[in-house]
Amino acid sequence: MTRYTVVWEPELHADFIRVWIAADSTLRAALTRASDWIDRHLVVDPDRQGRPSEFDPACRTILVPDTGEHSIVVLYRVRPDDRQVDVVAFQHDLDE
């Protein structure tokens, strides 16, 4: 088991906060659960979770479980030499 540090890119973190502020209570709860899940689960063997991204071969995507009625997908990059996971994008089912 290899442990990693999860880092959200600053612009993504700001976007996440903007979406959270504008969201209704159901989506806020889903986003909060997703954020917590990402920070807890991608610290262990992130290269074995999710699947390779169709859009960026350097990244992986994962559907965050247990987000209620909302689907939240995260795009992340694993940097094994640094033992770091960079969360680079997220999409929820209300994105247009």
JSON list of C-alpha atoms in Angstrom, two decimals, residues 7-94:
[
{"chain": "A", "resi": 7, "resn": "VAL", "atom": "CA", "xyz": [-3.66, 18.30, -3.67]},
{"chain": "A", "resi": 8, "resn": "TRP", "atom": "CA", "xyz": [-6.44, 20.28, -5.33]},
{"chain": "A", "resi": 9, "resn": "GLU", "atom": "CA", "xyz": [-5.25, 22.68, -8.02]},
{"chain": "A", "resi": 10, "resn": "PRO", "atom": "CA", "xyz": [-5.95, 26.22, -6.73]},
{"chain": "A", "resi": 11, "resn": "GLU", "atom": "CA", "xyz": [-8.23, 27.24, -9.61]},
{"chain": "A", "resi": 12, "resn": "LEU", "atom": "CA", "xyz": [-10.21, 24.03, -9.28]},
{"chain": "A", "resi": 13, "resn": "HIS", "atom": "CA", "xyz": [-10.57, 24.54, -5.54]},
{"chain": "A", "resi": 14, "resn": "ALA", "atom": "CA", "xyz": [-11.92, 28.06, -6.17]},
{"chain": "A", "resi": 15, "resn": "ASP", "atom": "CA", "xyz": [-14.36, 26.71, -8.79]},
{"chain": "A", "resi": 16, "resn": "PHE", "atom": "CA", "xyz": [-15.48, 23.99, -6.39]},
{"chain": "A", "resi": 17, "resn": "ILE", "atom": "CA", "xyz": [-16.21, 26.59, -3.72]},
{"chain": "A", "resi": 18, "resn": "ARG", "atom": "CA", "xyz": [-18.15, 28.77, -6.19]},
{"chain": "A", "resi": 19, "resn": "VAL", "atom": "CA", "xyz": [-20.30, 25.80, -7.22]},
{"chain": "A", "resi": 20, "resn": "TRP", "atom": "CA", "xyz": [-20.84, 24.84, -3.57]},
{"chain": "A", "resi": 21, "resn": "ILE", "atom": "CA", "xyz": [-21.95, 28.39, -2.65]},
{"chain": "A", "resi": 22, "resn": "ALA", "atom": "CA", "xyz": [-24.40, 28.56, -5.58]},
{"chain": "A", "resi": 23, "resn": "ALA", "atom": "CA", "xyz": [-25.79, 25.05, -5.01]},
{"chain": "A", "resi": 24, "resn": "ASP", "atom": "CA", "xyz": [-28.95, 23.98, -3.27]},
{"chain": "A", "resi": 25, "resn": "SER", "atom": "CA", "xyz": [-28.66, 22.01, -0.04]},
{"chain": "A", "resi": 26, "resn": "THR", "atom": "CA", "xyz": [-28.79, 18.61, -1.78]},
{"chain": "A", "resi": 27, "resn": "LEU", "atom": "CA", "xyz": [-25.93, 19.41, -4.14]},
{"chain": "A", "resi": 28, "resn": "ARG", "atom": "CA", "xyz": [-23.96, 21.05, -1.32]},
{"chain": "A", "resi": 29, "resn": "ALA", "atom": "CA", "xyz": [-24.24, 17.86, 0.70]},
{"chain": "A", "resi": 30, "resn": "ALA", "atom": "CA", "xyz": [-23.17, 15.78, -2.31]},
{"chain": "A", "resi": 31, "resn": "LEU", "atom": "CA", "xyz": [-20.18, 18.05, -2.99]},
{"chain": "A", "resi": 32, "resn": "THR", "atom": "CA", "xyz": [-19.14, 17.93, 0.65]},
{"chain": "A", "resi": 33, "resn": "ARG", "atom": "CA", "xyz": [-19.32, 14.12, 0.69]},
{"chain": "A", "resi": 34, "resn": "ALA", "atom": "CA", "xyz": [-17.39, 14.00, -2.61]},
{"chain": "A", "resi": 35, "resn": "SER", "atom": "CA", "xyz": [-14.64, 16.29, -1.34]},
{"chain": "A", "resi": 36, "resn": "ASP", "atom": "CA", "xyz": [-14.27, 14.25, 1.84]},
{"chain": "A", "resi": 37, "resn": "TRP", "atom": "CA", "xyz": [-14.26, 10.99, -0.11]},
{"chain": "A", "resi": 38, "resn": "ILE", "atom": "CA", "xyz": [-11.60, 12.24, -2.56]},
{"chain": "A", "resi": 39, "resn": "ASP", "atom": "CA", "xyz": [-9.34, 13.42, 0.25]},
{"chain": "A", "resi": 40, "resn": "ARG", "atom": "CA", "xyz": [-9.71, 10.10, 2.13]},
{"chain": "A", "resi": 41, "resn": "HIS", "atom": "CA", "xyz": [-9.63, 7.55, -0.69]},
{"chain": "A", "resi": 42, "resn": "LEU", "atom": "CA", "xyz": [-7.15, 8.87, -3.22]},
{"chain": "A", "resi": 43, "resn": "VAL", "atom": "CA", "xyz": [-4.36, 8.86, -0.61]},
{"chain": "A", "resi": 44, "resn": "VAL", "atom": "CA", "xyz": [-3.99, 5.08, -0.97]},
{"chain": "A", "resi": 45, "resn": "ASP", "atom": "CA", "xyz": [-2.96, 3.50, -4.29]},
{"chain": "A", "resi": 46, "resn": "PRO", "atom": "CA", "xyz": [-4.64, 6.13, -6.50]},
{"chain": "A", "resi": 47, "resn": "ASP", "atom": "CA", "xyz": [-3.08, 4.54, -9.59]},
{"chain": "A", "resi": 48, "resn": "ARG", "atom": "CA", "xyz": [-5.25, 1.47, -8.93]},
{"chain": "A", "resi": 49, "resn": "GLN", "atom": "CA", "xyz": [-8.48, 3.41, -8.57]},
{"chain": "A", "resi": 50, "resn": "GLY", "atom": "CA", "xyz": [-10.70, 4.80, -11.28]},
{"chain": "A", "resi": 51, "resn": "ARG", "atom": "CA", "xyz": [-9.75, 4.32, -14.91]},
{"chain": "A", "resi": 52, "resn": "PRO", "atom": "CA", "xyz": [-7.50, 6.01, -17.46]},
{"chain": "A", "resi": 53, "resn": "SER", "atom": "CA", "xyz": [-9.00, 9.23, -18.76]},
{"chain": "A", "resi": 54, "resn": "GLU", "atom": "CA", "xyz": [-10.28, 9.30, -22.33]},
{"chain": "A", "resi": 55, "resn": "PHE", "atom": "CA", "xyz": [-9.35, 12.99, -22.56]},
{"chain": "A", "resi": 56, "resn": "ASP", "atom": "CA", "xyz": [-5.89, 13.10, -20.99]},
{"chain": "A", "resi": 57, "resn": "PRO", "atom": "CA", "xyz": [-3.64, 10.02, -20.97]},
{"chain": "A", "resi": 58, "resn": "ALA", "atom": "CA", "xyz": [-1.72, 11.43, -17.98]},
{"chain": "A", "resi": 59, "resn": "CYS", "atom": "CA", "xyz": [-4.89, 11.43, -15.86]},
{"chain": "A", "resi": 60, "resn": "ARG", "atom": "CA", "xyz": [-7.44, 9.07, -14.39]},
{"chain": "A", "resi": 61, "resn": "THR", "atom": "CA", "xyz": [-11.17, 9.52, -13.77]},
{"chain": "A", "resi": 62, "resn": "ILE", "atom": "CA", "xyz": [-13.30, 8.18, -10.98]},
{"chain": "A", "resi": 63, "resn": "LEU", "atom": "CA", "xyz": [-17.00, 8.34, -10.19]},
{"chain": "A", "resi": 64, "resn": "VAL", "atom": "CA", "xyz": [-17.36, 9.36, -6.56]},
{"chain": "A", "resi": 65, "resn": "PRO", "atom": "CA", "xyz": [-19.74, 6.95, -4.76]},
{"chain": "A", "resi": 66, "resn": "ASP", "atom": "CA", "xyz": [-22.42, 7.83, -2.22]},
{"chain": "A", "resi": 67, "resn": "THR", "atom": "CA", "xyz": [-23.25, 11.31, -3.49]},
{"chain": "A", "resi": 68, "resn": "GLY", "atom": "CA", "xyz": [-26.99, 10.79, -3.32]},
{"chain": "A", "resi": 69, "resn": "GLU", "atom": "CA", "xyz": [-28.97, 11.79, -6.37]},
{"chain": "A", "resi": 70, "resn": "HIS", "atom": "CA", "xyz": [-26.00, 13.60, -7.94]},
{"chain": "A", "resi": 71, "resn": "SER", "atom": "CA", "xyz": [-23.22, 12.09, -10.05]},
{"chain": "A", "resi": 72, "resn": "ILE", "atom": "CA", "xyz": [-19.78, 13.55, -9.44]},
{"chain": "A", "resi": 73, "resn": "VAL", "atom": "CA", "xyz": [-16.76, 12.56, -11.53]},
{"chain": "A", "resi": 74, "resn": "VAL", "atom": "CA", "xyz": [-13.21, 13.60, -10.72]},
{"chain": "A", "resi": 75, "resn": "LEU", "atom": "CA", "xyz": [-10.20, 13.87, -13.00]},
{"chain": "A", "resi": 76, "resn": "TYR", "atom": "CA", "xyz": [-6.85, 13.43, -11.25]},
{"chain": "A", "resi": 77, "resn": "ARG", "atom": "CA", "xyz": [-3.18, 12.99, -12.05]},
{"chain": "A", "resi": 78, "resn": "VAL", "atom": "CA", "xyz": [-0.95, 10.60, -10.14]},
{"chain": "A", "resi": 79, "resn": "ARG", "atom": "CA", "xyz": [2.67, 11.69, -9.65]},
{"chain": "A", "resi": 80, "resn": "PRO", "atom": "CA", "xyz": [4.37, 8.58, -8.26]},
{"chain": "A", "resi": 81, "resn": "ASP", "atom": "CA", "xyz": [7.82, 10.13, -7.89]},
{"chain": "A", "resi": 82, "resn": "ASP", "atom": "CA", "xyz": [6.36, 12.83, -5.63]},
{"chain": "A", "resi": 83, "resn": "ARG", "atom": "CA", "xyz": [3.76, 10.54, -4.01]},
{"chain": "A", "resi": 84, "resn": "GLN", "atom": "CA", "xyz": [1.18, 13.16, -4.92]},
{"chain": "A", "resi": 85, "resn": "VAL", "atom": "CA", "xyz": [-2.29, 13.15, -6.48]},
{"chain": "A", "resi": 86, "resn": "ASP", "atom": "CA", "xyz": [-3.35, 16.34, -8.24]},
{"chain": "A", "resi": 87, "resn": "VAL", "atom": "CA", "xyz": [-7.11, 16.77, -8.48]},
{"chain": "A", "resi": 88, "resn": "VAL", "atom": "CA", "xyz": [-7.43, 18.69, -11.75]},
{"chain": "A", "resi": 89, "resn": "ALA", "atom": "CA", "xyz": [-11.16, 18.73, -12.59]},
{"chain": "A", "resi": 90, "resn": "PHE", "atom": "CA", "xyz": [-14.57, 17.66, -11.42]},
{"chain": "A", "resi": 91, "resn": "GLN", "atom": "CA", "xyz": [-17.93, 17.47, -13.08]},
{"chain": "A", "resi": 92, "resn": "HIS", "atom": "CA", "xyz": [-21.35, 17.03, -11.56]},
{"chain": "A", "resi": 93, "resn": "ASP", "atom": "CA", "xyz": [-24.61, 16.15, -13.24]},
{"chain": "A", "resi": 94, "resn": "LEU", "atom": "CA", "xyz": [-25.79, 19.78, -13.32]}
]
